[in-house]
PDB file of C-alpha atoms in Angstrom:
ATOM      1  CA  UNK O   1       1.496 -13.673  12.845  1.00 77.00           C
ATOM      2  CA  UNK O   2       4.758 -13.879  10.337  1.00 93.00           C
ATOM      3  CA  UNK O   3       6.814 -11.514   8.882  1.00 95.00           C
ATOM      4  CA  UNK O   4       6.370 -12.296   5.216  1.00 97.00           C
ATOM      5  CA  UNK O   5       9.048 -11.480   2.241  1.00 97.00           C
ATOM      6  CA  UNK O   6       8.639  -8.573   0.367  1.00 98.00           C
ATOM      7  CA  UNK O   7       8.488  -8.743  -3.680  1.00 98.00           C
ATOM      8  CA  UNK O   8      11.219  -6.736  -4.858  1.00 97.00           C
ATOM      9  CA  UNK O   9      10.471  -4.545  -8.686  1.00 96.00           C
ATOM     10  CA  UNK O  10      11.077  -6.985 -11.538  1.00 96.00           C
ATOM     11  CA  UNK O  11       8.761 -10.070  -9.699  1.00 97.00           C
ATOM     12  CA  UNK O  12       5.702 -10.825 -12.316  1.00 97.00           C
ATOM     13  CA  UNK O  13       3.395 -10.557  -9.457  1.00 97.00           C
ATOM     14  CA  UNK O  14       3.756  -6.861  -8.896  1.00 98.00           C
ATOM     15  CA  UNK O  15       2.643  -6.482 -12.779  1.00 97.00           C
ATOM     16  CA  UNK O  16      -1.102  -8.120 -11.955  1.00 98.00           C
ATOM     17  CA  UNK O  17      -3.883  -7.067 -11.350  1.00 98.00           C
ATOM     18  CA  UNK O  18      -5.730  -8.609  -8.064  1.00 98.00           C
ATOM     19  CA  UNK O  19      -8.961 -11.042  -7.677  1.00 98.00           C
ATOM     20  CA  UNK O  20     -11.372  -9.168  -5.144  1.00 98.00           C
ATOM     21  CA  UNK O  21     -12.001 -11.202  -2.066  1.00 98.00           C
ATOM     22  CA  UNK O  22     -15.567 -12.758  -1.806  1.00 97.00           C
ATOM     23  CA  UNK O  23     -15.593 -14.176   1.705  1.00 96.00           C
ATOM     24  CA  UNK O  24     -13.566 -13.660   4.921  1.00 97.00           C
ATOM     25  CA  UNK O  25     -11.676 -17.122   5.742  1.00 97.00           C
ATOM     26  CA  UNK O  26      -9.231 -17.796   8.557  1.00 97.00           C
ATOM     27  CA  UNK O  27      -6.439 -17.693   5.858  1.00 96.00           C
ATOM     28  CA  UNK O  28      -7.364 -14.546   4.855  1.00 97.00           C
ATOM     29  CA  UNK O  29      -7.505 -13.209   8.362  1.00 98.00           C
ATOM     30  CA  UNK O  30      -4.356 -14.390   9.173  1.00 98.00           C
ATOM     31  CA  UNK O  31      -2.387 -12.399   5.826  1.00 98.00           C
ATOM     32  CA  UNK O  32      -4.174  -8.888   6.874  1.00 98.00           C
ATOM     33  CA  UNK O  33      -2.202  -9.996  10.500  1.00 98.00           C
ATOM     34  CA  UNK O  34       0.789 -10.677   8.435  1.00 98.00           C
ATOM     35  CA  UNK O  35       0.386  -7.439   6.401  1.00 98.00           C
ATOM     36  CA  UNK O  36       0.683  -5.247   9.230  1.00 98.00           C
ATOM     37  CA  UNK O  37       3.642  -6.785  10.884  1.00 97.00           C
ATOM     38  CA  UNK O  38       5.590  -6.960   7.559  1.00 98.00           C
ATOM     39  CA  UNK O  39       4.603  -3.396   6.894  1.00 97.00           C
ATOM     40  CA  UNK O  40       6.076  -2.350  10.532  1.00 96.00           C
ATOM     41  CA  UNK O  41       8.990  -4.578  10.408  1.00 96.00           C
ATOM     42  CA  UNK O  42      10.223  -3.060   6.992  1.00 96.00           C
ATOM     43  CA  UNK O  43       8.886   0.605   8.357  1.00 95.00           C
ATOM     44  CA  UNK O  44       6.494   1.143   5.960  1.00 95.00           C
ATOM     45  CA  UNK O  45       2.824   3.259   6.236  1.00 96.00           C
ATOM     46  CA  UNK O  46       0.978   1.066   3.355  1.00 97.00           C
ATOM     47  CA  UNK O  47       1.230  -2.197   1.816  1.00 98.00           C
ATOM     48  CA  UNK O  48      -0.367  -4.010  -0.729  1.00 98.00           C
ATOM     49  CA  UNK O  49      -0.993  -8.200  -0.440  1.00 98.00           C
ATOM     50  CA  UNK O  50       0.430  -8.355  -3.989  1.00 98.00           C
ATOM     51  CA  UNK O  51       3.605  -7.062  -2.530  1.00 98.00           C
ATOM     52  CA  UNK O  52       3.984 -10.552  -0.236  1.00 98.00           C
ATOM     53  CA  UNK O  53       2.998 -12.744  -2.973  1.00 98.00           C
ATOM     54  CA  UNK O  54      -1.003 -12.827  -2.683  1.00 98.00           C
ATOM     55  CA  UNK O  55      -2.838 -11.358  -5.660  1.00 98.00           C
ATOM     56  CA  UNK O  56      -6.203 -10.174  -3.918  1.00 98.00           C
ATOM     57  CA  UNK O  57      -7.377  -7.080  -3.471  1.00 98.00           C
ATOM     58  CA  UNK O  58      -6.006  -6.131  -0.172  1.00 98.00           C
ATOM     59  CA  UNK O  59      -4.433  -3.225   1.365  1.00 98.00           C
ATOM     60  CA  UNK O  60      -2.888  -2.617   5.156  1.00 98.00           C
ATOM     61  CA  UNK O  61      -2.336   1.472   5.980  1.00 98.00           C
ATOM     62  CA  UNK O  62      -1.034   3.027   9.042  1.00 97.00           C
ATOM     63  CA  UNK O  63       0.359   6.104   8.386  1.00 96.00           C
ATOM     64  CA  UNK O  64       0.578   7.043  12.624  1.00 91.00           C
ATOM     65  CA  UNK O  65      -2.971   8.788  12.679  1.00 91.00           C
ATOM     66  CA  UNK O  66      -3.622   6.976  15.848  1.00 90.00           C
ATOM     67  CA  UNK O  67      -6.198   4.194  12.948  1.00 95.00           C
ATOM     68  CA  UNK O  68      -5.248   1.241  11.113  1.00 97.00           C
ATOM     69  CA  UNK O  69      -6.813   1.099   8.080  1.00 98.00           C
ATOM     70  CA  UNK O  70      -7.624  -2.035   6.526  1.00 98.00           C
ATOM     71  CA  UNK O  71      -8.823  -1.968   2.965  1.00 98.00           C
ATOM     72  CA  UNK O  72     -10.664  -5.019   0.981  1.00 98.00           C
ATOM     73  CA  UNK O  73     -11.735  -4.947  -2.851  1.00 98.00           C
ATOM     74  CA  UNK O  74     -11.332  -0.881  -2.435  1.00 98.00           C
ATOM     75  CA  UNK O  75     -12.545   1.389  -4.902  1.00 98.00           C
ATOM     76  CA  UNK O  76     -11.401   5.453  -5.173  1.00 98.00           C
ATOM     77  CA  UNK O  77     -14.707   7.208  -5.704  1.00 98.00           C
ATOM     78  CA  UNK O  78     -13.351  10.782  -5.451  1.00 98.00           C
ATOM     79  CA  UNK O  79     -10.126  12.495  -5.535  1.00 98.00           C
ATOM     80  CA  UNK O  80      -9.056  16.494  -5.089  1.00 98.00           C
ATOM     81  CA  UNK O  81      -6.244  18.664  -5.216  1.00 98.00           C
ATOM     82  CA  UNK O  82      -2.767  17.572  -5.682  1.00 98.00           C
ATOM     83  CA  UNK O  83       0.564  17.045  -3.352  1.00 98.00           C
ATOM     84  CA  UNK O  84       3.623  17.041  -4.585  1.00 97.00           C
ATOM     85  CA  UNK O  85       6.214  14.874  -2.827  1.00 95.00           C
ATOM     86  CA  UNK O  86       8.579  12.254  -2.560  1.00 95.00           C
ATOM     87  CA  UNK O  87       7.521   8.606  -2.320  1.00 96.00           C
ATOM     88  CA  UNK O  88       9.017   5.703  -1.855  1.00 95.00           C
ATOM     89  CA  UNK O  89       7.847   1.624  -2.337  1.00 97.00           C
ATOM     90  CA  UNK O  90       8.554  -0.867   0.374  1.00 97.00           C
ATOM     91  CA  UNK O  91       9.116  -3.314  -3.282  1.00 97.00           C
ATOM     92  CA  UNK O  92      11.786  -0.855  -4.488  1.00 96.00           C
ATOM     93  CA  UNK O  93      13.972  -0.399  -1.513  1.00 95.00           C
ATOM     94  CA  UNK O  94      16.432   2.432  -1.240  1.00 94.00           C
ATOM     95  CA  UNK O  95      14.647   4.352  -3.963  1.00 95.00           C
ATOM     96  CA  UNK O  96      12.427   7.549  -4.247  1.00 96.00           C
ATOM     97  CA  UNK O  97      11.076   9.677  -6.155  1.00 96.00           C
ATOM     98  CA  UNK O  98       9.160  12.876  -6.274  1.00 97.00           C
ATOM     99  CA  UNK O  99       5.266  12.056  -7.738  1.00 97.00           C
ATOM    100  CA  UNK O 100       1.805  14.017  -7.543  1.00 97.00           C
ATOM    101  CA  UNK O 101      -1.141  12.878  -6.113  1.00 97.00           C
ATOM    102  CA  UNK O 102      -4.454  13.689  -5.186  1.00 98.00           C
ATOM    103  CA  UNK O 103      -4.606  15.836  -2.104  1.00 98.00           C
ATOM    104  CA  UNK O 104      -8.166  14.325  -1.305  1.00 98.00           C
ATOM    105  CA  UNK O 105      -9.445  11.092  -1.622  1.00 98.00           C
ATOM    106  CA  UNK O 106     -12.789   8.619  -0.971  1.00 98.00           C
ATOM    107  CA  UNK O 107     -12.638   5.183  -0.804  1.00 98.00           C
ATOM    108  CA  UNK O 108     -15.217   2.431  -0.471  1.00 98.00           C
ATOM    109  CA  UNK O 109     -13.862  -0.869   0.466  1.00 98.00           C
ATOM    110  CA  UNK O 110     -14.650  -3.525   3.163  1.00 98.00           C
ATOM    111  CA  UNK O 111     -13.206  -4.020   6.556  1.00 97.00           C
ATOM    112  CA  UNK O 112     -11.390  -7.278   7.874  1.00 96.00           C
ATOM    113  CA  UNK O 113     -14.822  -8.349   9.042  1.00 96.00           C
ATOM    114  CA  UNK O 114     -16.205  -7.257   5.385  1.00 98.00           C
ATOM    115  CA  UNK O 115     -18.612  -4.828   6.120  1.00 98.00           C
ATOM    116  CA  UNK O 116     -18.630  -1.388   3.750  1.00 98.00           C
ATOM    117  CA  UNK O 117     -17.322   1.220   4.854  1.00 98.00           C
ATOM    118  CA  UNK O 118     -15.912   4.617   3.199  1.00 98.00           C
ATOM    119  CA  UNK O 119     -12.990   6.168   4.612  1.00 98.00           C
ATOM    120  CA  UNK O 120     -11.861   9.868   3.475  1.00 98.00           C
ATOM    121  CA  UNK O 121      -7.859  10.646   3.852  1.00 97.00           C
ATOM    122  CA  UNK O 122      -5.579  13.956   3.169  1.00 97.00           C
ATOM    123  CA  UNK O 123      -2.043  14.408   2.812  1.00 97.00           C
ATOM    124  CA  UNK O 124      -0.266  11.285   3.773  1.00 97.00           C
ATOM    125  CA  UNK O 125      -3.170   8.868   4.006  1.00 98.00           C
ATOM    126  CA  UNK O 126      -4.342   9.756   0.507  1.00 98.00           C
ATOM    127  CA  UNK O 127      -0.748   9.169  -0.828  1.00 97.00           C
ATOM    128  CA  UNK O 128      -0.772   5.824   0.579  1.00 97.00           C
ATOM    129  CA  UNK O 129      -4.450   5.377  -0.683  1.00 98.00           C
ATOM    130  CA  UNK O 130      -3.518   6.006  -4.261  1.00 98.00           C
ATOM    131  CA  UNK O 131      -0.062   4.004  -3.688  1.00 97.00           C
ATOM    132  CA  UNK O 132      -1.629   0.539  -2.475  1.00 98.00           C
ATOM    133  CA  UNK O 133      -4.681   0.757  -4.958  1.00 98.00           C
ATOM    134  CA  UNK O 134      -2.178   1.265  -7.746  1.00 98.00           C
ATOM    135  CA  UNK O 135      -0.474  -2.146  -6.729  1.00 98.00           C
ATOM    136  CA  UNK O 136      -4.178  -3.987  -6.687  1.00 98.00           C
ATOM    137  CA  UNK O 137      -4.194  -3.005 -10.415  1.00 98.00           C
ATOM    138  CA  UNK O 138      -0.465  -4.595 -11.170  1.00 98.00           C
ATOM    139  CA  UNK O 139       1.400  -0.611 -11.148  1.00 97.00           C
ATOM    140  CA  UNK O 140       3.829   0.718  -9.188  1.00 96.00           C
ATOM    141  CA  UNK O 141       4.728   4.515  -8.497  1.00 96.00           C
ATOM    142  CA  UNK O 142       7.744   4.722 -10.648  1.00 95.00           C
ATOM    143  CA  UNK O 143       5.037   4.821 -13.588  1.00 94.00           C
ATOM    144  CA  UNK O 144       4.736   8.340 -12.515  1.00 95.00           C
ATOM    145  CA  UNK O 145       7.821  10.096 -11.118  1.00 96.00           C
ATOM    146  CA  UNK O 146       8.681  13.479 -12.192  1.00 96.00           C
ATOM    147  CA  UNK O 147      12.477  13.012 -13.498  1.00 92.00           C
ATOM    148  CA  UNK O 148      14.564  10.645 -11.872  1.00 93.00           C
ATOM    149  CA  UNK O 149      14.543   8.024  -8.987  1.00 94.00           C
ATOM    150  CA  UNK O 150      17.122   9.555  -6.370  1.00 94.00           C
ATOM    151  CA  UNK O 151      18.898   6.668  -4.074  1.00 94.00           C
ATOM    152  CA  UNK O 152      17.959   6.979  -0.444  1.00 87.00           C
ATOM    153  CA  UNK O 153      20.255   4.659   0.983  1.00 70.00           C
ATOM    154  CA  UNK O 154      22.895   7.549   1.288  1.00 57.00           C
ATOM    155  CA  UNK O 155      20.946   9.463   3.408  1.00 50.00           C
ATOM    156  CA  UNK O 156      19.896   6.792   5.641  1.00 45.00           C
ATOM    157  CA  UNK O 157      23.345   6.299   6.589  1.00 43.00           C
ATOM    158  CA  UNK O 158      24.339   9.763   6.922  1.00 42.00           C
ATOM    159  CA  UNK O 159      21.564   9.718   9.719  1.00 41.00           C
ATOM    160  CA  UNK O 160      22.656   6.825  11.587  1.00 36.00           C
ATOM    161  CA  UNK O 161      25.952   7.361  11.660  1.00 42.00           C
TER     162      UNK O 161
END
């Protein structure tokens, strides 16, 4: 496993939409691997394969519900309610900004070993549902925040110091 670099808002890539994945390969193993320790090493719950550079549809989640959730060629087939909240992209670092999503959401998609599944999420995990599918179709959150993108960085260092 590698910790892969992150493309940062303004790379081409993030503006594509991705090719679904027909087959599970040893290459393709190994980037869902790579996914999920480049999502924990930058402290992020989701992330999207676009975001390292790969434009397939592929999506790593772990948003500390005890699950990692590994989503292939995914496809939202319900949604409910709304959140309101802020949200922040592991490609736009030191940003947020408040957005509203679904409250509920159902997604088909295939597991690492490509077998369907559906997997239902609330709150947080249908955030980062929305969030990561977004990416598969070349958009990023700041397509829908409410006003303006607030820097986080300050905060962050009034915590640690």
């Amino acid at each position: 496993m590698a910790v892969r670099q992150i493309r940062i808002m303004g790379d081409e890539i993030l503006t594509k939409k991705c090719k679904p994945v027909k087959a599970m390969n040893e290459r393709t193993m190994e980037l869902i691997e790579d996914m999920f320790e480049t999502m924990y090493q930058a402290n992020g719950c989701g992330l999207a394969a676009p975001q390292v550079g790969v434009l397939k549809q592929i999506v790593t989640i772990d948003v500390d519900d005890g699950n990692q959730y590994v989503l292939i060629n995914p496809e939202i087939t319900a949604a409910d309610g709304s959140q309101t909240g802020y949200e922040g992209c592991l490609s736009l670092p030191g940003k947020s900004g408040i957005v509203t999503r679904p409250n509920y959401v159902k997604v088909k998609a295939l597991n690492e070993n490509m077998e369907p599944y559906e997997l239902e999420g609330e709150g947080l995990l249908a955030r980062a549902i929305c969030h990561e599918c977004a990416h598969l179709e070349g958009r990023m959150y700041v397509e829908l925040v409410e006003g303006e993108l607030v820097d986080t960085a300050a905060d962050e260092e009034e915590i640690t110091e």
